[in-house]
PDB file of C-alpha atoms in Angstrom:
ATOM      1  CA  MET A 516      70.715 119.021 122.198  1.00 38.00           C
ATOM      2  CA  VAL A 517      69.681 115.500 121.228  1.00 43.00           C
ATOM      3  CA  ASP A 518      72.168 113.962 123.654  1.00 47.00           C
ATOM      4  CA  ILE A 519      70.924 116.211 126.475  1.00 52.00           C
ATOM      5  CA  ASN A 520      67.341 115.086 125.881  1.00 73.00           C
ATOM      6  CA  TYR A 521      68.373 111.433 125.783  1.00 88.00           C
ATOM      7  CA  ARG A 522      70.428 111.833 128.941  1.00 87.00           C
ATOM      8  CA  GLU A 523      67.379 113.252 130.685  1.00 85.00           C
ATOM      9  CA  ALA A 524      65.228 110.358 129.467  1.00 86.00           C
ATOM     10  CA  LEU A 525      67.843 107.844 130.631  1.00 88.00           C
ATOM     11  CA  THR A 526      67.862 109.216 134.159  1.00 86.00           C
ATOM     12  CA  HIS A 527      64.294 107.903 134.431  1.00 87.00           C
ATOM     13  CA  LEU A 528      65.200 104.470 133.006  1.00 91.00           C
ATOM     14  CA  VAL A 529      68.222 103.531 135.114  1.00 92.00           C
ATOM     15  CA  GLU A 530      68.065 101.984 138.552  1.00 92.00           C
ATOM     16  CA  PRO A 531      67.763 104.267 141.611  1.00 91.00           C
ATOM     17  CA  GLY A 532      71.221 105.552 142.477  1.00 91.00           C
ATOM     18  CA  GLU A 533      72.696 104.483 139.120  1.00 94.00           C
ATOM     19  CA  GLN A 534      74.651 107.342 137.545  1.00 94.00           C
ATOM     20  CA  VAL A 535      74.706 108.004 133.781  1.00 94.00           C
ATOM     21  CA  LEU A 536      78.314 108.745 132.742  1.00 94.00           C
ATOM     22  CA  ALA A 537      78.103 109.056 128.946  1.00 94.00           C
ATOM     23  CA  VAL A 538      75.435 109.069 126.242  1.00 94.00           C
ATOM     24  CA  ALA A 539      75.847 108.896 122.460  1.00 94.00           C
ATOM     25  CA  ARG A 540      73.492 108.531 119.541  1.00 92.00           C
ATOM     26  CA  ALA A 541      75.061 105.952 117.214  1.00 93.00           C
ATOM     27  CA  GLN A 542      74.262 103.105 114.874  1.00 92.00           C
ATOM     28  CA  ILE A 543      75.617  99.613 114.526  1.00 93.00           C
ATOM     29  CA  ALA A 544      78.270  99.806 111.816  1.00 90.00           C
ATOM     30  CA  GLN A 545      77.520  98.452 108.377  1.00 85.00           C
ATOM     31  CA  GLY A 546      79.312  95.255 107.482  1.00 85.00           C
ATOM     32  CA  VAL A 547      79.310  91.582 108.389  1.00 84.00           C
ATOM     33  CA  LEU A 548      77.772  91.127 111.843  1.00 89.00           C
ATOM     34  CA  PRO A 549      77.859  88.269 114.357  1.00 90.00           C
ATOM     35  CA  PRO A 550      75.244  85.537 113.843  1.00 91.00           C
ATOM     36  CA  ASP A 551      71.916  85.719 115.624  1.00 90.00           C
ATOM     37  CA  PRO A 552      71.434  84.057 119.024  1.00 91.00           C
ATOM     38  CA  PRO A 553      70.402  80.367 118.831  1.00 90.00           C
ATOM     39  CA  ALA A 554      66.784  81.034 119.842  1.00 77.00           C
ATOM     40  CA  ALA A 555      66.292  83.914 117.385  1.00 69.00           C
ATOM     41  CA  PRO A 556      63.585  83.313 114.745  1.00 62.00           C
ATOM     42  CA  GLN A 557      64.872  83.027 111.186  1.00 53.00           C
ATOM     43  CA  THR A 558      63.437  85.798 109.019  1.00 46.00           C
ATOM     44  CA  ALA A 559      64.601  84.361 105.711  1.00 40.00           C
ATOM     45  CA  PRO A 560      65.957  81.049 104.444  1.00 36.00           C
ATOM     46  CA  SER A 561      69.697  80.959 103.931  1.00 34.00           C
ATOM     47  CA  CYS A 562      71.029  80.474 100.418  1.00 31.00           C
ATOM     48  CA  ALA A 563      73.504  77.675  99.824  1.00 36.00           C
ATOM     49  CA  GLY A 564      75.490  76.639  96.797  1.00 37.00           C
ATOM     50  CA  GLY A 565      77.771  78.574  94.497  1.00 39.00           C
ATOM     51  CA  VAL A 566      75.188  79.293  91.797  1.00 39.00           C
ATOM     52  CA  VAL A 567      72.534  80.555  94.217  1.00 36.00           C
ATOM     53  CA  THR A 568      75.062  82.591  96.199  1.00 39.00           C
ATOM     54  CA  GLY A 569      76.486  84.138  93.030  1.00 42.00           C
ATOM     55  CA  ALA A 570      73.001  85.009  91.833  1.00 43.00           C
ATOM     56  CA  GLY A 571      72.253  86.504  95.251  1.00 44.00           C
ATOM     57  CA  VAL A 572      75.315  88.742  95.074  1.00 42.00           C
ATOM     58  CA  LEU A 573      74.397  89.851  91.551  1.00 43.00           C
ATOM     59  CA  MET A 574      70.789  90.628  92.502  1.00 43.00           C
ATOM     60  CA  ASN A 575      71.948  92.534  95.607  1.00 45.00           C
ATOM     61  CA  LEU A 576      74.133  94.716  93.413  1.00 45.00           C
ATOM     62  CA  ILE A 577      71.440  95.243  90.773  1.00 48.00           C
ATOM     63  CA  SER A 578      68.646  96.052  93.220  1.00 46.00           C
ATOM     64  CA  PRO A 579      68.929  96.633  96.974  1.00 48.00           C
ATOM     65  CA  LEU A 580      65.229  95.746  97.250  1.00 45.00           C
ATOM     66  CA  ILE A 581      66.019  92.110  96.429  1.00 45.00           C
ATOM     67  CA  SER A 582      67.694  90.414  99.368  1.00 45.00           C
ATOM     68  CA  PHE A 583      69.467  87.070  99.630  1.00 45.00           C
ATOM     69  CA  PRO A 584      71.179  86.413 102.985  1.00 49.00           C
ATOM     70  CA  ALA A 585      74.343  84.919 101.488  1.00 47.00           C
ATOM     71  CA  GLY A 586      74.526  87.725  98.926  1.00 44.00           C
ATOM     72  CA  ASP A 587      73.997  90.311 101.649  1.00 44.00           C
ATOM     73  CA  ARG A 588      76.940  88.936 103.625  1.00 46.00           C
ATOM     74  CA  ILE A 589      79.309  88.976 100.633  1.00 47.00           C
ATOM     75  CA  VAL A 590      78.283  92.496  99.577  1.00 44.00           C
ATOM     76  CA  ASP A 591      78.638  93.703 103.188  1.00 41.00           C
ATOM     77  CA  ARG A 592      82.098  92.158 103.503  1.00 43.00           C
ATOM     78  CA  VAL A 593      83.338  93.683 100.238  1.00 45.00           C
ATOM     79  CA  ALA A 594      81.736  97.113 100.709  1.00 44.00           C
ATOM     80  CA  TYR A 595      82.038  97.639 104.462  1.00 45.00           C
ATOM     81  CA  GLY A 596      84.243  94.889 105.899  1.00 70.00           C
ATOM     82  CA  VAL A 597      83.579  93.210 109.240  1.00 81.00           C
ATOM     83  CA  ALA A 598      81.471  95.101 111.795  1.00 84.00           C
ATOM     84  CA  GLY A 599      81.536  92.493 114.520  1.00 91.00           C
ATOM     85  CA  ARG A 600      82.409  88.938 115.475  1.00 93.00           C
ATOM     86  CA  GLY A 601      81.212  86.445 118.014  1.00 94.00           C
ATOM     87  CA  ALA A 602      79.556  83.103 118.505  1.00 95.00           C
ATOM     88  CA  PRO A 603      75.755  82.807 118.453  1.00 94.00           C
ATOM     89  CA  GLY A 604      74.533  83.953 121.856  1.00 94.00           C
ATOM     90  CA  SER A 605      77.654  86.004 122.634  1.00 96.00           C
ATOM     91  CA  CYS A 606      77.365  89.592 123.866  1.00 96.00           C
ATOM     92  CA  ALA A 607      77.856  91.008 120.367  1.00 96.00           C
ATOM     93  CA  SER A 608      75.366  88.513 118.930  1.00 95.00           C
ATOM     94  CA  THR A 609      72.591  89.329 121.383  1.00 95.00           C
ATOM     95  CA  LEU A 610      73.280  93.072 121.205  1.00 95.00           C
ATOM     96  CA  GLN A 611      73.017  93.352 117.419  1.00 94.00           C
ATOM     97  CA  HIS A 612      69.901  91.180 117.423  1.00 93.00           C
ATOM     98  CA  ALA A 613      68.229  93.213 120.181  1.00 92.00           C
ATOM     99  CA  ARG A 614      68.620  96.422 118.163  1.00 89.00           C
ATOM    100  CA  ARG A 615      67.461  95.010 114.835  1.00 82.00           C
ATOM    101  CA  PRO A 616      64.130  96.564 113.760  1.00 72.00           C
ATOM    102  CA  VAL A 617      61.223  94.135 113.850  1.00 65.00           C
ATOM    103  CA  PRO A 618      59.826  93.730 110.340  1.00 63.00           C
ATOM    104  CA  PRO A 619      57.966  95.375 108.820  1.00 63.00           C
ATOM    105  CA  ALA A 620      60.062  98.378 109.892  1.00 64.00           C
ATOM    106  CA  THR A 621      57.930 101.394 108.937  1.00 68.00           C
ATOM    107  CA  THR A 622      59.524 103.959 111.243  1.00 76.00           C
ATOM    108  CA  THR A 623      63.038 105.192 111.982  1.00 84.00           C
ATOM    109  CA  ARG A 624      64.312 105.083 115.553  1.00 88.00           C
ATOM    110  CA  ASP A 625      67.596 106.285 117.030  1.00 89.00           C
ATOM    111  CA  THR A 626      70.006 103.901 118.705  1.00 93.00           C
ATOM    112  CA  ILE A 627      71.449 105.350 121.899  1.00 94.00           C
ATOM    113  CA  LEU A 628      74.480 103.988 123.733  1.00 96.00           C
ATOM    114  CA  ALA A 629      74.813 104.834 127.397  1.00 96.00           C
ATOM    115  CA  VAL A 630      77.341 103.977 130.073  1.00 96.00           C
ATOM    116  CA  THR A 631      76.427 104.119 133.733  1.00 96.00           C
ATOM    117  CA  ASP A 632      78.612 103.449 136.750  1.00 94.00           C
ATOM    118  CA  GLY A 633      77.556  99.806 136.507  1.00 94.00           C
ATOM    119  CA  ARG A 634      76.258  98.973 133.038  1.00 96.00           C
ATOM    120  CA  LEU A 635      76.513  99.412 129.271  1.00 97.00           C
ATOM    121  CA  LEU A 636      73.052 100.161 127.906  1.00 96.00           C
ATOM    122  CA  VAL A 637      71.715 100.063 124.363  1.00 96.00           C
ATOM    123  CA  CYS A 638      68.482 101.984 123.972  1.00 94.00           C
ATOM    124  CA  VAL A 639      66.043 102.799 121.201  1.00 92.00           C
ATOM    125  CA  SER A 640      64.113 106.041 120.863  1.00 90.00           C
ATOM    126  CA  GLY A 641      60.513 106.546 119.917  1.00 86.00           C
ATOM    127  CA  PRO A 642      59.632 106.962 116.212  1.00 84.00           C
ATOM    128  CA  MET A 643      61.572 109.742 114.475  1.00 79.00           C
ATOM    129  CA  LYS A 644      60.171 112.054 111.811  1.00 74.00           C
ATOM    130  CA  LEU A 645      62.108 113.248 108.774  1.00 72.00           C
ATOM    131  CA  TRP A 646      60.973 116.831 109.314  1.00 73.00           C
ATOM    132  CA  SER A 647      60.540 117.019 113.062  1.00 69.00           C
ATOM    133  CA  SER A 648      59.739 119.851 115.416  1.00 77.00           C
ATOM    134  CA  ARG A 649      61.282 120.294 118.848  1.00 77.00           C
ATOM    135  CA  ALA A 650      58.134 118.744 120.334  1.00 81.00           C
ATOM    136  CA  ASP A 651      58.543 115.706 118.048  1.00 78.00           C
ATOM    137  CA  ASP A 652      62.163 115.265 119.151  1.00 78.00           C
ATOM    138  CA  GLU A 653      61.215 115.573 122.816  1.00 80.00           C
ATOM    139  CA  ARG A 654      58.433 113.008 122.357  1.00 83.00           C
ATOM    140  CA  ALA A 655      60.829 110.567 120.675  1.00 82.00           C
ATOM    141  CA  ALA A 656      63.354 111.050 123.480  1.00 83.00           C
ATOM    142  CA  ALA A 657      60.665 110.562 126.140  1.00 85.00           C
ATOM    143  CA  GLU A 658      59.700 107.211 124.556  1.00 88.00           C
ATOM    144  CA  THR A 659      63.272 105.878 124.783  1.00 91.00           C
ATOM    145  CA  ARG A 660      63.537 102.354 126.186  1.00 92.00           C
ATOM    146  CA  ILE A 661      66.372  99.987 127.046  1.00 94.00           C
ATOM    147  CA  VAL A 662      66.608  97.016 124.662  1.00 95.00           C
ATOM    148  CA  TRP A 663      69.908  95.496 125.859  1.00 96.00           C
ATOM    149  CA  SER A 664      72.201  95.884 128.853  1.00 96.00           C
ATOM    150  CA  ALA A 665      75.279  94.260 130.334  1.00 96.00           C
ATOM    151  CA  ALA A 666      77.492  94.836 133.326  1.00 96.00           C
ATOM    152  CA  ARG A 667      80.512  97.018 132.600  1.00 95.00           C
ATOM    153  CA  THR A 668      82.671  94.122 133.735  1.00 95.00           C
ATOM    154  CA  THR A 669      81.691  92.263 130.530  1.00 96.00           C
ATOM    155  CA  VAL A 670      83.462  94.951 128.459  1.00 97.00           C
ATOM    156  CA  ALA A 671      87.114  94.110 127.867  1.00 96.00           C
ATOM    157  CA  ALA A 672      88.045  97.145 125.755  1.00 96.00           C
ATOM    158  CA  ALA A 673      86.572 100.085 123.864  1.00 96.00           C
ATOM    159  CA  ARG A 674      88.235 102.464 121.441  1.00 93.00           C
ATOM    160  CA  VAL A 675      87.436 104.884 118.634  1.00 93.00           C
ATOM    161  CA  GLY A 676      89.573 104.778 115.521  1.00 84.00           C
ATOM    162  CA  TRP A 677      89.767 104.670 111.743  1.00 72.00           C
ATOM    163  CA  HIS A 678      88.064 102.028 109.656  1.00 62.00           C
ATOM    164  CA  ARG A 679      88.570 102.478 105.931  1.00 60.00           C
ATOM    165  CA  LEU A 680      87.405 106.071 105.287  1.00 66.00           C
ATOM    166  CA  ASN A 681      85.589 106.477 108.589  1.00 72.00           C
ATOM    167  CA  PRO A 682      87.664 108.017 111.414  1.00 80.00           C
ATOM    168  CA  LYS A 683      84.854 107.723 113.978  1.00 88.00           C
ATOM    169  CA  ARG A 684      84.161 104.034 114.553  1.00 91.00           C
ATOM    170  CA  LEU A 685      83.699 102.769 118.105  1.00 95.00           C
ATOM    171  CA  ARG A 686      84.712  99.159 118.675  1.00 95.00           C
ATOM    172  CA  ILE A 687      83.469  97.535 121.873  1.00 96.00           C
ATOM    173  CA  GLU A 688      85.149  94.251 122.811  1.00 96.00           C
ATOM    174  CA  PHE A 689      83.597  91.903 125.346  1.00 97.00           C
ATOM    175  CA  THR A 690      85.197  89.456 127.734  1.00 97.00           C
ATOM    176  CA  ASP A 691      83.624  86.513 125.871  1.00 96.00           C
ATOM    177  CA  GLY A 692      85.820  87.368 122.852  1.00 96.00           C
ATOM    178  CA  SER A 693      83.053  88.940 120.759  1.00 96.00           C
ATOM    179  CA  TRP A 694      83.045  92.531 119.522  1.00 95.00           C
ATOM    180  CA  LEU A 695      80.756  94.996 117.752  1.00 96.00           C
ATOM    181  CA  ALA A 696      81.358  98.338 116.044  1.00 95.00           C
ATOM    182  CA  PHE A 697      79.274 101.519 116.106  1.00 95.00           C
ATOM    183  CA  THR A 698      79.461 104.639 113.954  1.00 93.00           C
ATOM    184  CA  VAL A 699      77.970 108.085 113.554  1.00 88.00           C
ATOM    185  CA  PRO A 700      77.327 109.874 110.254  1.00 83.00           C
ATOM    186  CA  ILE A 701      80.423 111.545 108.794  1.00 79.00           C
ATOM    187  CA  ALA A 702      78.927 115.009 109.371  1.00 79.00           C
ATOM    188  CA  GLU A 703      78.450 114.399 113.101  1.00 85.00           C
ATOM    189  CA  PRO A 704      81.246 114.784 115.673  1.00 85.00           C
ATOM    190  CA  GLY A 705      82.952 111.744 117.135  1.00 87.00           C
ATOM    191  CA  LYS A 706      83.249 113.199 120.643  1.00 92.00           C
ATOM    192  CA  PRO A 707      80.186 111.340 122.055  1.00 93.00           C
ATOM    193  CA  LEU A 708      81.647 108.009 120.902  1.00 95.00           C
ATOM    194  CA  ARG A 709      85.002 108.878 122.480  1.00 95.00           C
ATOM    195  CA  GLU A 710      83.170 109.687 125.712  1.00 95.00           C
ATOM    196  CA  ILE A 711      81.502 106.266 125.618  1.00 96.00           C
ATOM    197  CA  ALA A 712      84.881 104.581 125.132  1.00 96.00           C
ATOM    198  CA  ALA A 713      86.427 106.622 127.946  1.00 96.00           C
ATOM    199  CA  ALA A 714      83.571 105.812 130.321  1.00 96.00           C
ATOM    200  CA  LEU A 715      83.834 102.091 129.531  1.00 96.00           C
ATOM    201  CA  THR A 716      87.592 101.951 130.013  1.00 92.00           C
ATOM    202  CA  GLY A 717      87.848 104.451 132.854  1.00 83.00           C
ATOM    203  CA  ARG A 718      90.245 106.693 130.922  1.00 63.00           C
TER     204      ARG A 718
END
């Protein structure tokens, strides 16, 4: 039902004559991500040096409320692995930055992937409620907006497969050599992600 509502919202966002082929609610996979684009503002100073980095890792493990960038990266790599690669400013770099919540993030919003006959779109819904009614869900879907897009020709490959204990991880590879992974919660089906991959690859 959620996908149907998002598909309807997307028909009003795409260009006239552009056809929506696949829609999936997903999230950027946890793990080490590509660096931010060069012009992106720095939200926190980076930690350097073995002692500071080690302390950052320790504090990240003790309390998730305490964040050190270098510690975050090490914990992410150990716990989740690599969720994307690419140079600053690459497709994967700009995509992950475009979807990052702007601090202070006080609301939850869905990430929606969509493939049209000409583009790959990354969208964000309106604010989501923990205990939502049908009207709340429809309102969130109606407030969906596109935050990133690229021509389908920039996608080199897309596939859904296993990553550690997760059998439903979509990896999108771009022609600039960068890539980014997306997942859905374990309880949700992987079919929408497979439809995204099929639409991107024409299979």
